[in-house]
mmCIF file of C-alpha atoms and ligand atoms in Angstrom:
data_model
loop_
_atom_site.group_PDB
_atom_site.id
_atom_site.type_symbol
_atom_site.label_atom_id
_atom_site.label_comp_id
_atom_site.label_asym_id
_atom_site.label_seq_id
_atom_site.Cartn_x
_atom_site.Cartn_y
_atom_site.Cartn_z
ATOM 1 C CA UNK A 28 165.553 0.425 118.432
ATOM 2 C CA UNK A 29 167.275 1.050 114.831
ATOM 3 C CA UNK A 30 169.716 -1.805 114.140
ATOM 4 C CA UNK A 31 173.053 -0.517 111.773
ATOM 5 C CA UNK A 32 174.961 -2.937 109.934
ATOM 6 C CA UNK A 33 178.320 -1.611 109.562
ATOM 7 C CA UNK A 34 181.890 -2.092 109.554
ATOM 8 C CA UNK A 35 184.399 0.697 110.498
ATOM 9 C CA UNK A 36 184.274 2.442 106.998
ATOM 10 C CA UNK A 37 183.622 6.240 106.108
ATOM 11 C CA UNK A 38 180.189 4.978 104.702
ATOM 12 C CA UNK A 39 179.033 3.731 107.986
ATOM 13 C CA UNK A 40 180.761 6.177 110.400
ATOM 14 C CA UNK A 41 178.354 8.801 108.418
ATOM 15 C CA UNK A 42 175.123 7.007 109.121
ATOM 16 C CA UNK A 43 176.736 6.425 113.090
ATOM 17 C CA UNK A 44 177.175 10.562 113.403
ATOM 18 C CA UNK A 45 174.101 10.975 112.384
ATOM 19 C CA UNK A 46 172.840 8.569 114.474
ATOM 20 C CA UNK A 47 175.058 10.379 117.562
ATOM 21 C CA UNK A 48 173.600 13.540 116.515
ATOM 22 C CA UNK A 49 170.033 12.798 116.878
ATOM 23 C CA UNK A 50 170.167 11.225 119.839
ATOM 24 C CA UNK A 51 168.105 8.035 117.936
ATOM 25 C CA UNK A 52 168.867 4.478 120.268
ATOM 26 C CA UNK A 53 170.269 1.907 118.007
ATOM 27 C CA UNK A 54 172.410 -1.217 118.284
ATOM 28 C CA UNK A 55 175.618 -1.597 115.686
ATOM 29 C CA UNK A 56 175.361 -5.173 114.702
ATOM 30 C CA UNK A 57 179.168 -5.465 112.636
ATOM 31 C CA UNK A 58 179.476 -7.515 108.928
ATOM 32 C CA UNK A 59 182.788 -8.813 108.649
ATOM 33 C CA UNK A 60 183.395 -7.694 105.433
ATOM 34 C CA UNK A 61 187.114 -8.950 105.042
ATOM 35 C CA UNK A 62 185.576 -12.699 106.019
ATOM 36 C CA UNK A 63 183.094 -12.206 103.252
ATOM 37 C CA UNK A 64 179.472 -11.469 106.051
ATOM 38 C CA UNK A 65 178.245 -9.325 103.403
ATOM 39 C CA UNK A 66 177.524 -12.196 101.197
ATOM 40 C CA UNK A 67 175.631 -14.146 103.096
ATOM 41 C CA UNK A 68 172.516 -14.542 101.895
ATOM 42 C CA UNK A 69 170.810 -13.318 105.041
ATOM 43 C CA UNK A 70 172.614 -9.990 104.493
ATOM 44 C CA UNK A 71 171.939 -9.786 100.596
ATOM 45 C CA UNK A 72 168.007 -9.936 102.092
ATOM 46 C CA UNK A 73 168.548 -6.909 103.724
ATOM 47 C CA UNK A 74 170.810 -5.179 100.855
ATOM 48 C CA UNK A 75 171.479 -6.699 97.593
ATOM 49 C CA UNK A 76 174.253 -5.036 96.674
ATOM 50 C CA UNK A 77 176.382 -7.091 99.658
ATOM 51 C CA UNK A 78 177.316 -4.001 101.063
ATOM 52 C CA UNK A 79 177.216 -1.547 104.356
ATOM 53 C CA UNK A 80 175.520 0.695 106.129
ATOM 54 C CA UNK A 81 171.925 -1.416 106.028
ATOM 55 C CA UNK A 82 170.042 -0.189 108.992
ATOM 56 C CA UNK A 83 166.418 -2.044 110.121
ATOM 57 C CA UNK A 84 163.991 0.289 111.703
ATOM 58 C CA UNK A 85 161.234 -1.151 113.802
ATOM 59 C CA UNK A 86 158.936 1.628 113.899
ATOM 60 C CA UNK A 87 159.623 3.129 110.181
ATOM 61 C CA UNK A 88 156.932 5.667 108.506
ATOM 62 C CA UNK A 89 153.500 4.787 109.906
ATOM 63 C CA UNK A 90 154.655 2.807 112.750
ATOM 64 C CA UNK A 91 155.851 0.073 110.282
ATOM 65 C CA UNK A 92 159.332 -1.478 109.881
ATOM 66 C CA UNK A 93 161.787 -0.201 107.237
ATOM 67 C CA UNK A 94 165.113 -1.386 106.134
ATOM 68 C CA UNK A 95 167.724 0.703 103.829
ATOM 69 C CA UNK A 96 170.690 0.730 102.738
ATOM 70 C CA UNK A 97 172.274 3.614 100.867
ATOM 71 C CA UNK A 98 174.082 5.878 102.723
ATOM 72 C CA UNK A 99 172.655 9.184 101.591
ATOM 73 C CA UNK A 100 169.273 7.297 101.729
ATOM 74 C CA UNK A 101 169.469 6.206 105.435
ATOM 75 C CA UNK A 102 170.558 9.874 106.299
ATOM 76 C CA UNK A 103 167.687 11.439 105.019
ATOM 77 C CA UNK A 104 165.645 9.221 106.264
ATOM 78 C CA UNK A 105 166.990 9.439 109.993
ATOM 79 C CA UNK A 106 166.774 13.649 109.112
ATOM 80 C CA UNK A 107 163.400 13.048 108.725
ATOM 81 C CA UNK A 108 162.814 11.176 111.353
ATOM 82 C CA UNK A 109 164.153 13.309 114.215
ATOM 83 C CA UNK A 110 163.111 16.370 112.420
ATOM 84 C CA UNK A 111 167.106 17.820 112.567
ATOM 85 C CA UNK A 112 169.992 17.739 110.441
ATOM 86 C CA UNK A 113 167.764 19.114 107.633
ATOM 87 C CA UNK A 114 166.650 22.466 107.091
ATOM 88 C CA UNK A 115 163.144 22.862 107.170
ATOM 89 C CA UNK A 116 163.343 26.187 104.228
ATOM 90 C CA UNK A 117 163.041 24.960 100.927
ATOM 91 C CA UNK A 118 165.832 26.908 99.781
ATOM 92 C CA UNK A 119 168.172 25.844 102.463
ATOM 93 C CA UNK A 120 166.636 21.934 102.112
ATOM 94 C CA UNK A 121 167.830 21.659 98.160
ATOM 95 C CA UNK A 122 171.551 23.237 98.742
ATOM 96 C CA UNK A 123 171.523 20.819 101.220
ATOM 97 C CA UNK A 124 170.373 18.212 99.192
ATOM 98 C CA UNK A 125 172.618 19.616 96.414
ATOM 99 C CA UNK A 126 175.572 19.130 98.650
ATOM 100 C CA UNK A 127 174.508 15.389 99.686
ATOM 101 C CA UNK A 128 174.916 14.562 96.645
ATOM 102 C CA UNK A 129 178.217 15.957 95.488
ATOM 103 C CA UNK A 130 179.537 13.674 98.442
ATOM 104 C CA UNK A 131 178.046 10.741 97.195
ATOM 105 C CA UNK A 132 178.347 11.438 93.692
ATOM 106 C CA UNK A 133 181.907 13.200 93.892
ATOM 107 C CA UNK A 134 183.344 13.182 97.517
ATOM 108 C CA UNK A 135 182.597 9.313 98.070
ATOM 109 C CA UNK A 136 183.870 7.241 94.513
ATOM 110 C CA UNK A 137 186.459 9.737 93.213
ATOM 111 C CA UNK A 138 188.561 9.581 97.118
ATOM 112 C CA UNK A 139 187.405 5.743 97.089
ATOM 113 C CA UNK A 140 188.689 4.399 94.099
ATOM 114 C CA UNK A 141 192.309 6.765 94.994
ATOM 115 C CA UNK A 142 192.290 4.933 97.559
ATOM 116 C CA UNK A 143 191.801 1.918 95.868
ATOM 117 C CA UNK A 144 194.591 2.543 93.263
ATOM 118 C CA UNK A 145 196.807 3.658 96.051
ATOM 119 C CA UNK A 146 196.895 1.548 98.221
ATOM 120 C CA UNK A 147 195.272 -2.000 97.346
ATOM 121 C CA UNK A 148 195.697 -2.568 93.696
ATOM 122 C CA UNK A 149 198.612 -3.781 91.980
ATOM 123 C CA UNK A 150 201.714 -2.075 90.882
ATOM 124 C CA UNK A 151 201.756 0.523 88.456
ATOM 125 C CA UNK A 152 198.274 2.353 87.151
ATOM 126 C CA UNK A 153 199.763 5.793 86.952
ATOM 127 C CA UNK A 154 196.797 7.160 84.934
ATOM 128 C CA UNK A 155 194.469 5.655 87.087
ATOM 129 C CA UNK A 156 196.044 7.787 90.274
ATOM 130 C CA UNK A 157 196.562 10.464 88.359
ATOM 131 C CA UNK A 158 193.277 10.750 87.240
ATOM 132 C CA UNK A 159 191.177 10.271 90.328
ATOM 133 C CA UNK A 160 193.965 12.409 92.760
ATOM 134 C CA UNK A 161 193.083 15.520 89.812
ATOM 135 C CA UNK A 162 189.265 14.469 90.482
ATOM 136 C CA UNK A 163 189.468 14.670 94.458
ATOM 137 C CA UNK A 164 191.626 17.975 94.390
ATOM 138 C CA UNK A 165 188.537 18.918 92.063
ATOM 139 C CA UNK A 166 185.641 18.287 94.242
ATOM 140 C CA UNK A 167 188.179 19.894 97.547
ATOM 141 C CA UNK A 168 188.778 22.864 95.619
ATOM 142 C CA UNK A 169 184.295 23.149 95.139
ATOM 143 C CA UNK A 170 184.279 22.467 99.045
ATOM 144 C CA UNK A 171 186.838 24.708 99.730
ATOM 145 C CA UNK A 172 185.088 28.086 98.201
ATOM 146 C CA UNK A 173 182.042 26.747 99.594
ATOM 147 C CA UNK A 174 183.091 26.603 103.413
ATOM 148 C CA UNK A 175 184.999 29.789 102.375
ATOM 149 C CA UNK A 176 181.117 31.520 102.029
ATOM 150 C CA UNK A 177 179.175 29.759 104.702
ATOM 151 C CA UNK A 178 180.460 27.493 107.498
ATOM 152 C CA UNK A 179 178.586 24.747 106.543
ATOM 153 C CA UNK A 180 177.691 23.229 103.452
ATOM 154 C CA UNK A 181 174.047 23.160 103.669
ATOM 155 C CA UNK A 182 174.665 27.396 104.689
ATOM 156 C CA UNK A 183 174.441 28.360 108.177
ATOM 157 C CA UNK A 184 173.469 25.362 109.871
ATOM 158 C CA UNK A 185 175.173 21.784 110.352
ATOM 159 C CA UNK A 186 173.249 19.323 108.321
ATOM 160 C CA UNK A 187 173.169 15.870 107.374
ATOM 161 C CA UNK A 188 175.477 17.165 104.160
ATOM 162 C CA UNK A 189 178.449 17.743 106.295
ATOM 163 C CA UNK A 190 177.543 14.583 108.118
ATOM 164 C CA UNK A 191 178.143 12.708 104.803
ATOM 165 C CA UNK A 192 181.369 14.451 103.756
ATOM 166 C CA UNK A 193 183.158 14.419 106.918
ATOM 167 C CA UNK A 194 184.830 10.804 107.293
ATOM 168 C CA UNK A 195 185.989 11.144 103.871
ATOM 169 C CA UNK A 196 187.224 14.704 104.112
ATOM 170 C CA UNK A 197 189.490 14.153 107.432
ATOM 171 C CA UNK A 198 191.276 11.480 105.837
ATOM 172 C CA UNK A 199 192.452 14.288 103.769
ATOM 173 C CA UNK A 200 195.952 14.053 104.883
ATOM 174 C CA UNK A 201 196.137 10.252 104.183
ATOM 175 C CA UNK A 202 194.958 10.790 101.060
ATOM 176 C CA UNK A 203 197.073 13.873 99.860
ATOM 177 C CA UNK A 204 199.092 14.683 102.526
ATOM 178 C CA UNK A 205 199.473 18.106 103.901
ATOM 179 C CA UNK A 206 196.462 20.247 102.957
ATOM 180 C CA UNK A 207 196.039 22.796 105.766
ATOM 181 C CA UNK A 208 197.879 25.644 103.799
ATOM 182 C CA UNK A 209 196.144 24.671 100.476
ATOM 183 C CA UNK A 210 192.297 23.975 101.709
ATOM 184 C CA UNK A 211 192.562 25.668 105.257
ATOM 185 C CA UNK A 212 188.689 25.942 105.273
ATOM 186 C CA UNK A 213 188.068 22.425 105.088
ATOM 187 C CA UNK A 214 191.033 22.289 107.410
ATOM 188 C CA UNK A 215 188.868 24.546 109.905
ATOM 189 C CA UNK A 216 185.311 22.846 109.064
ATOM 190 C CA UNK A 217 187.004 19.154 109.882
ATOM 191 C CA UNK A 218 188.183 20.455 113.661
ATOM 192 C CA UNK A 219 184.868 22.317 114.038
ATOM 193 C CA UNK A 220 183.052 18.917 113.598
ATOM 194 C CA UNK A 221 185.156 16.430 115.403
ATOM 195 C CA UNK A 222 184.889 18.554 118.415
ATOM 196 C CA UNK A 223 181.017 18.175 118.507
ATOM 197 C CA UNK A 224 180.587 15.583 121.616
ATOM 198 C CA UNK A 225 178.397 13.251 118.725
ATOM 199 C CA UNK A 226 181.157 13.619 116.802
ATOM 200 C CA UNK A 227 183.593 11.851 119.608
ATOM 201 C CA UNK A 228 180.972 9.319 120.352
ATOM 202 C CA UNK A 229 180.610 8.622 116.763
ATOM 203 C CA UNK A 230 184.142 7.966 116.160
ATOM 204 C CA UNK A 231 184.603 5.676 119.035
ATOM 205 C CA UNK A 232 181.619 3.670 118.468
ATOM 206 C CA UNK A 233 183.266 3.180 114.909
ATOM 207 C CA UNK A 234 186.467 2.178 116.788
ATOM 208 C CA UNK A 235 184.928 -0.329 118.328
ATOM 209 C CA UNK A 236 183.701 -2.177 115.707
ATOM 210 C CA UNK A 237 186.803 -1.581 113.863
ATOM 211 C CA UNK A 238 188.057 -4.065 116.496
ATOM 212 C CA UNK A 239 185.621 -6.794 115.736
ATOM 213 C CA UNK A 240 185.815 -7.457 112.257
ATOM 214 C CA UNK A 241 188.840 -8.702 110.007
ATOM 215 C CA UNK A 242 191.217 -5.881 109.402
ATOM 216 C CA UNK A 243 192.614 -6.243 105.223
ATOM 217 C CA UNK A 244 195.776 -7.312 106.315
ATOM 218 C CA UNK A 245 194.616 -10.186 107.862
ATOM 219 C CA UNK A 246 192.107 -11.252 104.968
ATOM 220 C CA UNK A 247 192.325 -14.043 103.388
ATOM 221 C CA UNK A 248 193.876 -13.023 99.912
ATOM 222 C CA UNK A 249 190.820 -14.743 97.699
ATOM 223 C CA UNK A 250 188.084 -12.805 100.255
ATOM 224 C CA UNK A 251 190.103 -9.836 99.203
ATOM 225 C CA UNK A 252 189.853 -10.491 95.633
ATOM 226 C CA UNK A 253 186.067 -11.294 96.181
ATOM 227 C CA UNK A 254 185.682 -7.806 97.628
ATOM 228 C CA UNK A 255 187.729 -6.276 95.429
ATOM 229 C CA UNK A 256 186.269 -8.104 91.935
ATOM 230 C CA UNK A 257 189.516 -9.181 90.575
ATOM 231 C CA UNK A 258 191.084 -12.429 90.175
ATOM 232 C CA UNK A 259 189.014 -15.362 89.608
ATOM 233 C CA UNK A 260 185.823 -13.169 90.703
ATOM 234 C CA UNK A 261 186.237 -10.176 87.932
ATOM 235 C CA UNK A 262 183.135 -10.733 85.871
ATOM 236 C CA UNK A 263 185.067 -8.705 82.961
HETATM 237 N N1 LIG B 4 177.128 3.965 97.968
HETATM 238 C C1 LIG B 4 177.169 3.072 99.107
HETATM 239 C C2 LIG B 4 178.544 2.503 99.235
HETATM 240 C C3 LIG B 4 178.610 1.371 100.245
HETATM 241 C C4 LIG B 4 179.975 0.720 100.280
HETATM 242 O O1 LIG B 4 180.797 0.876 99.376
HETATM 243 N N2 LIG B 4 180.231 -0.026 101.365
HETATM 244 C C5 LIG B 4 181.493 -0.726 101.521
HETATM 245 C C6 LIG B 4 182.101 -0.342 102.856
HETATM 246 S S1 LIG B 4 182.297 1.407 102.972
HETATM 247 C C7 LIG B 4 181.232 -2.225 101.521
HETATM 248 O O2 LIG B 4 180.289 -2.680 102.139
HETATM 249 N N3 LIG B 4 182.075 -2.990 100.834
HETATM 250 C C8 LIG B 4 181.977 -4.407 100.810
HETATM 251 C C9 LIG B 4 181.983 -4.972 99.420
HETATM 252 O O3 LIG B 4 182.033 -4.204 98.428
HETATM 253 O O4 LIG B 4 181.977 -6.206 99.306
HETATM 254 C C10 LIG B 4 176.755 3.866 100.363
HETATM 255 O O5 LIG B 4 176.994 5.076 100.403
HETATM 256 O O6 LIG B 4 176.187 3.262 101.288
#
């Protein structure tokens, strides 16, 4: 069974649908990120970079065990596994792939660090929110005439592309508030897929473990500094 180290974040919640969506067993084994889990060094064995989704695979390529971390990566990878989520054409399998990566490339960092200057940094930083707001409404508006000439990103069929961008892209309305009149496609694609029963089960399973970690507002203000990089942990 495929073990996922997670936390209730967008990051994870993608590898979890996908997860859903192929029917694949696994067990969710949760990092308390806010109490600083992801430092450990029997986590940093598994993903150096201290950070989640990691998932272990028992019976990886050739029957032998595999661990990943990446996102993007461990999507693929489950595609691959299953044999769904990824079109077989060639054609179809790079706009997919082309898509994949303007989530984790565009989608993923640009809505993350608005987030970040949002809602957890200091005071002030008006260029900073200006910047990366401009850069999300930049990457929407690509989305946007995308789902405006196919329903999905990959084309016709639901992929491991719109797997990655969803859990960023519903949070649209806590990120910019009211989009449905400006990017009613994505407003359409985001209902389409969290109606999909996986979709449900996802979302709940990331509930759950939502539940069993630290939430930030009841981290310990040098952890969040730790996690953060600022403070007496900013290397710079
Ligand atoms: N590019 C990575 C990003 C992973 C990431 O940023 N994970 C966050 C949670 S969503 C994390 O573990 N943060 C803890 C930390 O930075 O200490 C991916 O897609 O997997």
């Amino acid at each position: 069974m495929i073990t996922l180290y997670g936390m209730g974040s967008p990051n994870v919640v993608k590898v979890i649908l996908a997860l859903e969506e192929l029917d694949l067993p696994y067990e969710m084994k949760p990092v308390d990120v806010f109490a600083g889990e992801q430092f450990k060094s029997d986590f940093t064995k598994l993903n150096p970079q201290a950070k989640v989704p990691v998932i272990v695979d028992p019976e990886g390529p050739g029957g032998a065990p595999i661990t990943l971390f990446e996102s993007a990566a461990i999507l693929i990878y489950l595609a691959e596994k299953a044999g769904r989520l990824i079109p077989a054409d060639a054609h179809a399998r790079y706009t997919m792939l082309q898509w994949l990566m303007v989530q984790v490339a565009g989608v993923g960092p640009m809505s993350g660090q608005l987030v970040h200057f949002l809602r957890f940094a200091p005071d002030g930083n008006e260029y900073a929110k200006s910047r990366y707001l401009t850069q999300v409404h930049r990457v929407y508006e690509a989305i946007e005439a995308r789902l405006a000439e196919a329903p999905f990103l990959a084309g016709a069929e639901y992929s491991i592309a719109d797997i990655a961008t969803f859990p960023w892209l519903r949070l649209a309305g806590m990120l910019l508030g009211e989009t449905k009149d400006r990017y009613p496609k994505i407003a359409a694609w985001v209902e389409m897929i969290a109606a999909r029963p996986a979709t449900v089960r996802a979302l709940a399973a990331s509930d759950a473990v939502r539940g069993r970690t630290t939430a930030f507002d009841k981290a310990a203000p040098d952890m969040i500094d730790k996690v953060m990089g600022r403070g007496r942990h900013a290397v710079a």
